[in-house]
Short mmCIF file of C-alpha atoms in Angstrom, two decimals:
data_model
loop_
_atom_site.label_atom_id
_atom_site.label_comp_id
_atom_site.label_asym_id
_atom_site.label_seq_id
_atom_site.Cartn_x
_atom_site.Cartn_y
_atom_site.Cartn_z
CA MET A 1482 8.64 4.50 -6.25
CA ASP A 1483 9.37 3.20 -9.75
CA ILE A 1484 8.10 -0.22 -8.89
CA MET A 1485 4.87 1.21 -7.51
CA ALA A 1486 4.36 3.27 -10.65
CA ASP A 1487 5.08 0.23 -12.73
CA ASN A 1488 2.57 -1.84 -10.83
CA VAL A 1489 -0.08 0.74 -11.50
CA THR A 1490 0.63 0.75 -15.22
CA SER A 1491 0.68 -3.00 -15.54
CA ALA A 1492 -2.54 -3.19 -13.58
CA THR A 1493 -4.26 -0.82 -15.95
CA ILE A 1494 -2.89 -2.30 -19.15
CA GLU A 1495 -4.69 -5.57 -19.76
CA ARG A 1496 -2.15 -8.12 -20.88
CA LYS A 1497 -3.02 -11.11 -22.99
CA PRO A 1498 -3.37 -14.26 -20.90
CA LYS A 1499 -0.50 -16.71 -21.51
CA VAL A 1500 -1.73 -19.45 -19.22
CA VAL A 1501 -5.43 -20.05 -18.71
CA ALA A 1502 -6.67 -22.46 -16.03
CA ARG A 1503 -10.30 -23.46 -15.70
CA ASP A 1504 -11.81 -25.40 -12.81
CA VAL A 1505 -8.60 -27.27 -11.99
CA ASN A 1506 -8.93 -29.92 -9.30
CA VAL A 1507 -6.03 -31.99 -7.98
CA TYR A 1508 -6.34 -35.07 -5.80
CA TYR A 1509 -3.47 -36.85 -4.07
CA GLY A 1510 -5.16 -40.20 -3.49
CA GLU A 1511 -8.14 -39.33 -1.30
CA LYS A 1512 -6.92 -35.85 -0.50
CA HIS A 1513 -8.56 -33.07 -2.51
CA ALA A 1514 -5.56 -30.71 -2.68
CA LEU A 1515 -6.78 -28.12 -5.18
CA LYS A 1516 -10.40 -27.17 -5.56
CA GLY A 1517 -11.79 -25.66 -8.74
CA VAL A 1518 -9.03 -23.17 -9.51
CA SER A 1519 -9.63 -20.83 -12.46
CA ILE A 1520 -7.18 -18.06 -13.29
CA ASP A 1521 -5.65 -16.19 -16.22
CA ILE A 1522 -1.88 -15.63 -16.05
CA PRO A 1523 -0.95 -12.56 -18.11
CA GLU A 1524 2.02 -12.88 -20.47
CA LYS A 1525 5.35 -11.12 -19.92
CA SER A 1526 4.62 -10.18 -16.36
CA VAL A 1527 5.16 -11.66 -12.91
CA THR A 1528 2.31 -13.43 -11.15
CA ALA A 1529 2.81 -14.35 -7.49
CA PHE A 1530 1.04 -17.19 -5.68
CA ILE A 1531 0.84 -16.65 -1.93
CA GLY A 1532 -0.79 -18.54 0.91
CA PRO A 1533 0.01 -20.56 4.02
CA SER A 1534 1.81 -23.92 3.79
CA GLY A 1535 -0.37 -26.63 2.31
CA CYS A 1536 -2.74 -24.18 0.62
CA GLY A 1537 -2.19 -25.68 -2.82
CA LYS A 1538 -0.10 -22.96 -4.42
CA SER A 1539 2.86 -25.22 -5.21
CA THR A 1540 0.51 -27.98 -6.33
CA PHE A 1541 -1.07 -25.59 -8.81
CA LEU A 1542 2.34 -24.36 -9.96
CA ARG A 1543 3.38 -27.95 -10.70
CA CYS A 1544 0.25 -28.48 -12.81
CA ILE A 1545 1.48 -25.85 -15.24
CA ASN A 1546 4.44 -27.95 -16.44
CA ARG A 1547 2.82 -31.27 -15.55
CA MET A 1548 5.28 -32.00 -12.78
CA ASN A 1549 2.43 -33.68 -10.91
CA ASP A 1550 2.46 -36.41 -13.57
CA THR A 1551 5.50 -37.80 -11.77
CA ILE A 1552 3.43 -38.40 -8.61
CA SER A 1553 1.59 -41.70 -9.11
CA THR A 1554 -1.27 -40.90 -6.71
CA ALA A 1555 -1.95 -37.47 -8.20
CA ARG A 1556 -5.07 -37.02 -10.34
CA ILE A 1557 -5.83 -33.81 -12.19
CA GLU A 1558 -9.18 -32.58 -13.52
CA GLY A 1559 -10.04 -29.42 -15.35
CA LYS A 1560 -8.26 -27.56 -18.09
CA ILE A 1561 -4.96 -25.70 -18.39
CA GLU A 1562 -4.08 -23.99 -21.64
CA ILE A 1563 -0.93 -22.23 -22.76
CA ASP A 1564 -1.49 -19.96 -25.75
CA GLY A 1565 -4.89 -21.59 -26.17
CA LYS A 1566 -3.49 -25.16 -26.38
CA ASP A 1567 -4.54 -27.73 -23.80
CA ILE A 1568 -1.37 -28.93 -22.04
CA TYR A 1569 -3.09 -32.11 -20.83
CA ASP A 1570 -3.88 -33.14 -24.40
CA PRO A 1571 -2.73 -36.82 -24.59
CA ALA A 1572 -1.05 -36.08 -27.92
CA LEU A 1573 1.15 -33.43 -26.35
CA ASP A 1574 4.84 -34.14 -25.80
CA VAL A 1575 5.52 -33.53 -22.11
CA VAL A 1576 9.24 -33.11 -22.66
CA GLN A 1577 8.57 -30.36 -25.18
CA LEU A 1578 6.12 -28.75 -22.75
CA ARG A 1579 8.77 -28.63 -20.03
CA ALA A 1580 11.17 -26.95 -22.43
CA ARG A 1581 8.55 -24.24 -22.94
CA VAL A 1582 7.74 -24.05 -19.25
CA GLY A 1583 10.95 -23.89 -17.24
CA MET A 1584 11.20 -24.32 -13.50
CA VAL A 1585 13.42 -23.02 -10.73
CA PHE A 1586 13.25 -24.67 -7.33
CA GLN A 1587 13.51 -23.64 -3.72
CA LYS A 1588 17.01 -24.99 -3.18
CA PRO A 1589 19.53 -24.28 -5.93
CA ASN A 1590 20.17 -27.65 -7.59
CA PRO A 1591 22.94 -27.28 -10.16
CA PHE A 1592 24.15 -30.50 -11.76
CA PRO A 1593 27.49 -31.69 -10.36
CA LYS A 1594 29.07 -30.58 -13.60
CA SER A 1595 30.87 -27.49 -14.82
CA ILE A 1596 29.07 -24.16 -15.05
CA TYR A 1597 29.28 -24.47 -18.84
CA GLU A 1598 27.81 -27.97 -18.86
CA ASN A 1599 24.98 -26.92 -16.56
CA VAL A 1600 23.82 -24.34 -19.08
CA VAL A 1601 24.25 -26.38 -22.26
CA TYR A 1602 22.68 -29.55 -20.86
CA GLY A 1603 19.13 -28.58 -21.85
CA PRO A 1604 19.87 -27.15 -25.29
CA ARG A 1605 21.91 -30.27 -26.08
CA ILE A 1606 19.29 -32.86 -25.11
CA HIS A 1607 16.55 -30.86 -26.81
CA GLY A 1608 18.72 -30.61 -29.91
CA ILE A 1609 18.42 -26.83 -29.90
CA ALA A 1610 22.11 -26.39 -30.64
CA ARG A 1611 24.84 -28.80 -31.64
CA SER A 1612 27.88 -26.89 -32.78
CA LYS A 1613 30.38 -25.69 -30.22
CA SER A 1614 29.99 -22.07 -31.31
CA ASP A 1615 26.18 -22.20 -30.96
CA LEU A 1616 26.49 -23.70 -27.50
CA ASP A 1617 29.08 -21.10 -26.51
CA GLU A 1618 26.71 -18.40 -27.58
CA ILE A 1619 23.85 -19.88 -25.55
CA VAL A 1620 26.09 -20.09 -22.48
CA VAL A 1621 27.11 -16.46 -22.73
CA SER A 1622 23.62 -15.09 -23.43
CA SER A 1623 21.90 -17.25 -20.78
CA LEU A 1624 24.44 -16.35 -18.11
CA GLN A 1625 24.15 -12.70 -19.09
CA LYS A 1626 20.36 -12.78 -18.85
CA ALA A 1627 20.65 -14.45 -15.48
CA GLY A 1628 23.04 -11.71 -14.33
CA LEU A 1629 25.83 -14.18 -13.63
CA TYR A 1630 28.15 -13.89 -16.61
CA GLU A 1631 30.51 -11.22 -15.27
CA GLU A 1632 31.10 -13.21 -12.09
CA VAL A 1633 31.87 -16.54 -13.75
CA LYS A 1634 33.15 -15.77 -17.25
CA ASP A 1635 36.74 -16.70 -16.34
CA ARG A 1636 35.84 -19.98 -14.69
CA LEU A 1637 33.18 -21.63 -16.81
CA ASP A 1638 34.92 -24.97 -16.27
CA ASP A 1639 34.57 -24.78 -12.49
CA SER A 1640 31.91 -26.95 -10.93
CA GLY A 1641 28.45 -25.38 -10.60
CA THR A 1642 28.34 -26.55 -7.01
CA SER A 1643 31.43 -24.46 -6.17
CA LEU A 1644 29.40 -21.26 -6.51
CA SER A 1645 27.70 -19.44 -3.65
CA GLY A 1646 24.01 -20.12 -2.97
CA GLY A 1647 22.82 -17.00 -4.76
CA GLN A 1648 25.11 -17.68 -7.71
CA GLN A 1649 23.91 -21.30 -7.87
CA GLN A 1650 20.32 -20.08 -8.02
CA ARG A 1651 21.17 -17.69 -10.85
CA LEU A 1652 22.94 -20.58 -12.58
CA CYS A 1653 19.71 -22.58 -12.29
CA ILE A 1654 17.83 -19.64 -13.80
CA ALA A 1655 20.41 -19.48 -16.63
CA ARG A 1656 19.91 -23.22 -17.14
CA ALA A 1657 16.15 -22.73 -17.35
CA ILE A 1658 16.51 -19.82 -19.78
CA ALA A 1659 18.96 -21.71 -22.01
CA VAL A 1660 16.25 -23.80 -23.69
CA GLY A 1661 14.29 -20.66 -24.59
CA PRO A 1662 11.19 -21.17 -22.46
CA GLU A 1663 8.15 -18.90 -22.62
CA VAL A 1664 7.02 -19.45 -19.05
CA ILE A 1665 9.28 -19.74 -15.99
CA LEU A 1666 7.88 -21.26 -12.81
CA MET A 1667 9.69 -20.39 -9.60
CA ASP A 1668 8.93 -22.29 -6.43
CA GLU A 1669 10.19 -20.15 -3.54
CA PRO A 1670 13.40 -19.32 -5.40
CA CYS A 1671 14.85 -17.16 -2.63
CA SER A 1672 13.93 -19.00 0.53
CA ALA A 1673 17.41 -20.52 0.87
CA LEU A 1674 19.23 -17.27 0.07
CA ASP A 1675 20.52 -14.36 2.15
CA PRO A 1676 18.95 -10.89 1.72
CA ILE A 1677 21.57 -9.62 -0.75
CA ALA A 1678 21.34 -12.71 -2.94
CA THR A 1679 17.54 -12.43 -2.67
CA ALA A 1680 17.66 -8.81 -3.83
CA ARG A 1681 19.73 -9.83 -6.86
CA ILE A 1682 17.23 -12.54 -7.80
CA GLU A 1683 14.36 -10.08 -7.42
CA GLU A 1684 16.18 -7.59 -9.61
CA LEU A 1685 16.71 -10.38 -12.12
CA ILE A 1686 13.03 -11.39 -12.07
CA ASP A 1687 12.12 -7.78 -12.81
CA GLU A 1688 14.43 -7.82 -15.84
CA LEU A 1689 13.27 -11.21 -17.07
CA ARG A 1690 9.63 -10.27 -17.18
CA SER A 1691 10.10 -8.27 -20.36
CA ASN A 1692 10.82 -11.57 -22.15
CA PHE A 1693 9.17 -14.27 -20.08
CA THR A 1694 5.92 -15.01 -18.31
CA ILE A 1695 6.95 -15.62 -14.73
CA ILE A 1696 4.97 -17.35 -12.01
CA ILE A 1697 6.47 -17.31 -8.54
CA VAL A 1698 5.39 -19.08 -5.38
CA THR A 1699 6.66 -17.24 -2.34
CA HIS A 1700 6.21 -17.25 1.41
CA SER A 1701 7.47 -13.68 1.62
CA MET A 1702 4.56 -11.31 1.20
CA GLN A 1703 6.96 -8.42 0.79
CA GLN A 1704 8.63 -10.29 -2.03
CA ALA A 1705 5.29 -10.87 -3.76
CA ALA A 1706 4.46 -7.18 -3.31
CA ARG A 1707 7.83 -6.13 -4.70
CA VAL A 1708 8.26 -8.37 -7.73
CA SER A 1709 4.80 -9.19 -9.04
CA GLN A 1710 2.18 -7.35 -11.02
CA LYS A 1711 -0.55 -9.85 -10.24
CA THR A 1712 -1.08 -11.78 -7.02
CA ALA A 1713 -3.24 -14.80 -6.28
CA PHE A 1714 -4.00 -15.88 -2.71
CA PHE A 1715 -4.64 -19.58 -2.03
CA HIS A 1716 -6.11 -21.03 1.14
CA LEU A 1717 -7.10 -24.65 1.87
CA GLY A 1718 -6.85 -25.59 -1.79
CA VAL A 1719 -9.07 -22.73 -2.93
CA LEU A 1720 -8.05 -19.69 -4.95
CA VAL A 1721 -9.54 -17.09 -2.61
CA GLU A 1722 -8.67 -13.89 -4.39
CA GLU A 1723 -6.60 -12.70 -7.32
CA GLY A 1724 -5.97 -9.23 -8.63
CA PRO A 1725 -3.42 -6.52 -9.33
CA THR A 1726 -0.68 -6.77 -6.70
CA ASP A 1727 -1.10 -3.19 -5.50
CA GLN A 1728 -4.77 -3.83 -4.82
CA ILE A 1729 -4.22 -7.16 -3.03
CA PHE A 1730 -1.70 -5.64 -0.62
CA THR A 1731 -3.46 -2.35 0.12
CA LYS A 1732 -7.15 -3.21 -0.11
CA PRO A 1733 -7.87 -6.90 -0.42
CA ARG A 1734 -11.56 -7.69 -0.85
CA ASP A 1735 -11.74 -11.02 0.96
CA LYS A 1736 -11.40 -11.17 4.74
CA ARG A 1737 -9.22 -14.29 4.51
CA THR A 1738 -6.75 -12.45 2.27
CA GLN A 1739 -6.75 -9.48 4.63
CA ASP A 1740 -6.12 -11.74 7.65
CA TYR A 1741 -3.31 -13.59 5.92
CA ILE A 1742 -1.36 -10.66 4.55
CA THR A 1743 -1.66 -8.65 7.76
CA GLY A 1744 -0.44 -11.60 9.85
CA ARG A 1745 -3.71 -12.48 11.56
CA PHE A 1746 -3.97 -16.11 10.53
CA GLY A 1747 -4.56 -18.68 13.27
CA MET B 883 -10.87 -7.80 13.32
CA ALA B 884 -8.97 -10.85 14.57
CA GLU B 885 -5.76 -10.39 16.49
CA HIS B 886 -2.32 -10.62 14.95
CA THR B 887 -0.33 -13.78 15.44
CA VAL B 888 2.34 -11.52 16.92
CA ARG B 889 0.53 -9.93 19.84
CA SER B 890 2.98 -7.08 20.41
CA TYR B 891 2.00 -5.82 16.94
CA ASP B 892 -1.59 -5.40 18.15
CA GLN B 893 -0.35 -3.52 21.19
CA GLU B 894 1.68 -1.17 19.04
CA LEU B 895 -1.30 -0.39 16.82
CA LYS B 896 -3.51 0.09 19.84
CA MET B 897 -1.03 2.49 21.37
CA LEU B 898 -0.97 4.48 18.13
CA ALA B 899 -4.78 4.70 18.09
CA GLY B 900 -4.71 5.74 21.76
CA LYS B 901 -2.33 8.59 21.01
CA ILE B 902 -4.58 9.84 18.21
CA ALA B 903 -7.57 9.77 20.57
CA GLU B 904 -5.57 11.72 23.12
CA MET B 905 -4.55 14.26 20.48
CA GLY B 906 -8.16 14.59 19.33
CA GLY B 907 -9.42 15.35 22.83
CA LEU B 908 -6.60 17.81 23.40
CA ALA B 909 -7.18 19.61 20.09
CA GLU B 910 -10.91 19.94 20.72
CA GLY B 911 -10.19 21.38 24.17
CA LEU B 912 -7.69 23.87 22.80
CA VAL B 913 -10.11 25.17 20.18
CA ALA B 914 -12.94 25.47 22.70
CA ASP B 915 -10.68 27.22 25.23
CA SER B 916 -9.22 29.61 22.67
CA VAL B 917 -12.69 30.71 21.57
CA THR B 918 -13.86 31.07 25.18
CA ALA B 919 -10.78 33.16 25.87
CA LEU B 920 -11.68 35.31 22.87
CA VAL B 921 -15.31 35.74 23.87
CA ARG B 922 -14.44 36.60 27.47
CA MET B 923 -11.20 38.40 26.63
CA ASP B 924 -9.61 36.09 29.16
CA THR B 925 -5.84 36.46 28.70
CA ALA B 926 -5.04 33.88 31.39
CA LEU B 927 -7.01 31.22 29.53
CA ALA B 928 -5.39 32.36 26.28
CA GLN B 929 -1.98 31.87 27.90
CA LYS B 930 -2.99 28.38 28.97
CA VAL B 931 -3.96 27.50 25.40
CA ILE B 932 -0.55 28.65 24.16
CA LEU B 933 1.23 26.52 26.75
CA THR B 934 -0.95 23.44 26.26
CA ASP B 935 -0.32 23.39 22.52
CA VAL B 936 3.21 22.19 23.32
CA ARG B 937 1.70 18.89 24.48
CA LEU B 938 -0.07 18.45 21.16
CA ASP B 939 3.18 19.06 19.28
CA ARG B 940 4.92 16.49 21.45
CA LEU B 941 2.20 13.91 20.87
CA GLN B 942 2.40 14.46 17.13
CA ARG B 943 6.13 13.73 17.20
CA GLU B 944 5.48 10.61 19.26
CA VAL B 945 2.86 9.35 16.81
CA GLU B 946 5.28 9.93 13.94
CA GLU B 947 8.12 8.08 15.66
CA LYS B 948 5.87 5.17 16.64
CA ALA B 949 4.38 4.90 13.16
CA ILE B 950 7.81 4.90 11.51
CA LEU B 951 9.00 2.24 13.92
CA ILE B 952 5.99 0.01 13.22
CA ILE B 953 6.50 0.36 9.47
CA ALA B 954 10.18 -0.55 9.86
CA LYS B 955 9.53 -3.50 12.15
CA ARG B 956 6.30 -5.00 10.79
CA GLN B 957 6.06 -4.04 7.13
CA PRO B 958 2.33 -3.50 7.57
CA MET B 959 -0.09 -4.46 4.83
CA ALA B 960 -3.68 -3.66 3.84
CA MET B 961 -5.86 -2.48 6.75
CA ASP B 962 -2.88 -2.15 9.12
CA LEU B 963 -0.99 -0.06 6.59
CA ARG B 964 -4.01 2.19 6.11
CA GLU B 965 -4.40 2.60 9.88
CA ILE B 966 -0.81 3.74 10.19
CA VAL B 967 -1.02 6.11 7.24
CA ALA B 968 -4.21 7.51 8.80
CA ALA B 969 -2.51 8.02 12.17
CA LEU B 970 0.27 9.97 10.46
CA ARG B 971 -2.13 12.14 8.51
CA ILE B 972 -4.57 12.78 11.33
CA SER B 973 -1.84 13.62 13.82
CA ASN B 974 -0.57 16.21 11.35
CA ASP B 975 -4.04 17.70 10.97
CA LEU B 976 -4.59 17.81 14.72
CA GLU B 977 -1.21 19.38 15.32
CA ARG B 978 -2.19 22.13 12.88
CA VAL B 979 -5.55 22.55 14.60
CA GLY B 980 -3.61 23.15 17.83
CA ASP B 981 -1.51 25.79 16.07
CA MET B 982 -4.69 27.56 14.94
CA ALA B 983 -6.03 27.58 18.51
CA LYS B 984 -2.69 28.85 19.78
CA ASN B 985 -2.77 31.66 17.24
CA ILE B 986 -6.22 32.68 18.44
CA GLY B 987 -4.85 32.69 22.00
CA LYS B 988 -1.99 34.97 20.97
CA ARG B 989 -4.44 37.37 19.35
CA VAL B 990 -6.58 37.46 22.49
CA ILE B 991 -3.52 38.64 24.38
CA ALA B 992 -2.73 41.19 21.66
CA ILE B 993 -6.28 42.58 21.52
CA ASN B 994 -6.53 42.84 25.30
CA THR B 995 -9.42 45.34 25.22
CA ASN B 996 -13.13 45.09 25.64
CA PHE B 997 -13.85 48.03 23.37
CA GLY B 998 -16.93 47.04 21.38
CA ALA B 999 -15.68 43.48 21.38
CA LYS B 1000 -18.84 41.63 22.39
CA LYS B 1001 -20.85 42.62 19.37
CA LEU B 1002 -17.99 41.88 16.99
CA VAL B 1003 -17.07 38.54 18.51
CA ILE B 1004 -20.51 36.94 18.23
CA GLY B 1005 -20.06 35.99 14.57
CA VAL B 1006 -16.66 34.41 15.24
CA GLU B 1007 -18.11 32.47 18.15
CA HIS B 1008 -20.87 31.10 15.98
CA LEU B 1009 -18.35 30.04 13.34
CA ALA B 1010 -16.29 28.33 16.03
CA ASP B 1011 -19.32 26.41 17.32
CA ILE B 1012 -19.86 24.85 13.90
CA ALA B 1013 -16.15 24.11 13.40
CA LEU B 1014 -15.94 22.44 16.81
CA GLU B 1015 -19.00 20.35 16.03
CA GLN B 1016 -17.33 19.27 12.79
CA LEU B 1017 -14.11 18.40 14.57
CA LYS B 1018 -15.92 16.42 17.23
CA ASP B 1019 -18.03 14.60 14.64
CA VAL B 1020 -15.10 13.63 12.48
CA LEU B 1021 -13.07 12.37 15.44
CA ASP B 1022 -16.05 10.24 16.48
CA ALA B 1023 -16.32 9.00 12.90
CA PHE B 1024 -12.64 8.02 13.04
CA THR B 1025 -13.05 6.20 16.35
CA ALA B 1026 -16.06 4.29 15.00
CA ARG B 1027 -14.48 3.89 11.51
CA ASP B 1028 -17.78 5.31 10.25
CA ASP B 1029 -17.36 6.29 6.61
CA GLU B 1030 -20.91 7.61 6.22
CA ARG B 1031 -20.54 10.00 9.13
CA ALA B 1032 -17.16 11.20 7.86
CA LEU B 1033 -18.65 11.94 4.46
CA GLN B 1034 -21.39 13.98 6.13
CA VAL B 1035 -18.73 16.08 7.86
CA ARG B 1036 -16.98 16.65 4.57
CA LYS B 1037 -20.23 17.73 2.94
CA ARG B 1038 -20.95 20.27 5.68
CA ASP B 1039 -17.66 22.12 5.32
CA ASP B 1040 -19.20 24.55 2.84
CA GLU B 1041 -21.43 25.89 5.67
CA ILE B 1042 -18.31 27.05 7.49
CA ASP B 1043 -16.92 28.51 4.30
CA ALA B 1044 -20.11 30.45 3.57
CA LEU B 1045 -20.32 31.73 7.11
CA TYR B 1046 -16.69 32.80 6.98
CA THR B 1047 -17.34 34.77 3.80
CA SER B 1048 -20.25 36.63 5.38
CA LEU B 1049 -18.21 37.28 8.51
CA PHE B 1050 -15.42 38.68 6.37
CA ARG B 1051 -17.88 41.11 4.82
CA GLU B 1052 -19.30 42.05 8.21
CA LEU B 1053 -15.90 42.79 9.74
CA LEU B 1054 -14.92 44.93 6.77
CA THR B 1055 -18.07 46.94 7.28
CA TYR B 1056 -17.27 47.50 10.98
CA MET B 1057 -13.83 48.73 10.04
CA MET B 1058 -15.29 51.26 7.65
CA GLU B 1059 -17.79 52.45 10.18
CA ASP B 1060 -15.14 53.33 12.72
CA PRO B 1061 -11.36 53.20 12.17
CA ARG B 1062 -10.92 52.48 15.90
CA ASN B 1063 -12.32 49.02 15.12
CA ILE B 1064 -9.57 48.21 12.65
CA THR B 1065 -7.13 46.60 15.08
CA ILE B 1066 -9.64 44.32 16.72
CA CYS B 1067 -11.44 43.53 13.48
CA THR B 1068 -8.19 42.55 11.77
CA HIS B 1069 -7.38 40.22 14.65
CA LEU B 1070 -10.89 38.82 14.53
CA LEU B 1071 -10.56 38.32 10.81
CA PHE B 1072 -7.46 36.19 11.39
CA CYS B 1073 -9.26 34.34 14.19
CA ALA B 1074 -12.10 33.60 11.80
CA LYS B 1075 -9.62 32.44 9.16
CA ASN B 1076 -8.02 30.15 11.73
CA ILE B 1077 -11.39 28.64 12.54
CA GLU B 1078 -12.23 28.21 8.89
CA ARG B 1079 -8.93 26.33 8.54
CA ILE B 1080 -9.86 24.11 11.47
CA GLY B 1081 -12.90 23.17 9.41
CA ASP B 1082 -10.59 22.32 6.52
CA HIS B 1083 -8.55 20.03 8.77
CA ALA B 1084 -11.78 18.33 9.87
CA THR B 1085 -12.49 17.77 6.18
CA ASN B 1086 -9.00 16.31 5.69
CA ILE B 1087 -9.62 13.93 8.57
CA ALA B 1088 -12.96 12.94 7.03
CA GLU B 1089 -11.13 12.03 3.82
CA THR B 1090 -8.63 10.00 5.82
CA VAL B 1091 -11.47 8.11 7.54
CA HIS B 1092 -12.88 7.30 4.11
CA TYR B 1093 -9.45 6.01 3.08
CA VAL B 1094 -9.07 3.84 6.18
CA VAL B 1095 -12.49 2.26 5.74
CA THR B 1096 -12.57 1.77 1.97
CA GLY B 1097 -8.95 1.92 0.80
CA GLU B 1098 -10.05 4.51 -1.77
CA GLN B 1099 -8.87 8.10 -1.98
CA LEU B 1100 -11.63 10.66 -2.43
CA ILE B 1101 -10.92 12.28 -5.75
CA GLU B 1102 -14.03 14.32 -6.42
CA ASP B 1103 -13.86 17.99 -5.46
CA ARG B 1104 -14.92 18.83 -1.97
CA PRO B 1105 -17.70 21.43 -1.64
CA LYS B 1106 -16.32 24.94 -1.43
CA GLY B 1107 -18.24 27.91 -0.02
CA ASP B 1108 -15.37 30.26 0.81
CA THR B 1109 -15.74 33.13 -1.65
CA SER B 1110 -14.10 35.72 0.59
CA HIS B 1111 -11.37 36.22 -2.02
CA LEU B 1112 -14.08 37.78 -4.22
CA VAL B 1113 -15.46 40.10 -1.55
CA SER B 1114 -14.96 43.85 -1.73
CA VAL B 1115 -16.95 46.31 0.32
CA GLU B 1116 -17.09 49.95 -0.86
CA PRO B 1117 -17.29 52.70 1.76
CA ALA B 1118 -20.67 54.44 1.88
CA ASP B 1119 -20.52 58.20 1.11
#
């Protein structure tokens, strides 16, 4: 009930756009993977991208921290701005961008290092903190924000890979938070987790949105309905419909959205 | 509307819609029979109405159980979700309509006299004709998912209300004319109130049809013509 009420409020309060995309096209070689996507992502809220496999939602997500740069055949046209600054500006430092735009992946991928080292890795290479006490503080606050601290505080020297799947994913979220990002991209963060671990991540996402702009790609429509305030539906590389989550899931305007979310897609 | 990838889901929704159709037919029949029983003072028919209402109650429980099960199993969204919410609401309205008809049946058995009844019953019969028409119309609107037709039904409810108010006044007058009319007129007054309520349920269903079709709740006030709470008739000297 609370979540529903919350969705209504966030739908009525217009939030400032954090990420603005205009006419974004992505090609993988000959394949036109994303076709003219324009969307505003509101700050400090959760935006969900849904759609069938191969619809372009992950491709678009990867544009937002320029992960597609690592794919040699990928070509991107159009404009993506964060806080009004073009992120494809040649003068822009991509490493700095990725510190501002963190990412959490489908499968938890902690470094084969201690829990402590997993969290401090980013802050250290970005030169955010150098002294032991600063790093200690970052570890504690990041793990707390990721809802993992109480479970691991007595074994920070244990390997990150020794944790359970859900704990590993929260460690990855702590690692992303540690460098103080503004935007967190999540690419199906719960698809490898059991329902309890999933519920904990969803709870965490709900807490994080007061401080971060979160964009989540998910195959679970229920998850999108539960955690997000805004939902965008992609199909065949096109952004078909976007709007307040409660509207998309109760009265979508486009027939394709309706067919997809009600399970009528061929 | 295309079919679901999971075909058993379609069958479940179809079954739910079928049960609502069955309830609608049954409720219409009960109202018609109860009024016929009243007009003819036919206690056997009245008894039948009372017994048949049990079927409507049972169907309503079935719809509720089915709907809950579908929600639990399928986590319905959008149009499907609205269909299921509509089935729950409409089955409630129809179950209440059955109760109203049953109550009329009980009163027929209680009145059980032909003393002056014909003249007094005509107004109630007329009211019932309009209410039945409304019920029939709104159920057709639901079957056809016809928002326009449903809105027409909703608009017409004030006719029933106005007629009920005038009937109220008329029955009071009869009671004053001859105290021997009081028993039957009081029963008829409750019968008329029951029928007026049936009209209200038809209006509820019309609002549900609007919700199913558009996804919007009707928020503006519905037309109201029932001013019987303001009526007072003074005895002539």
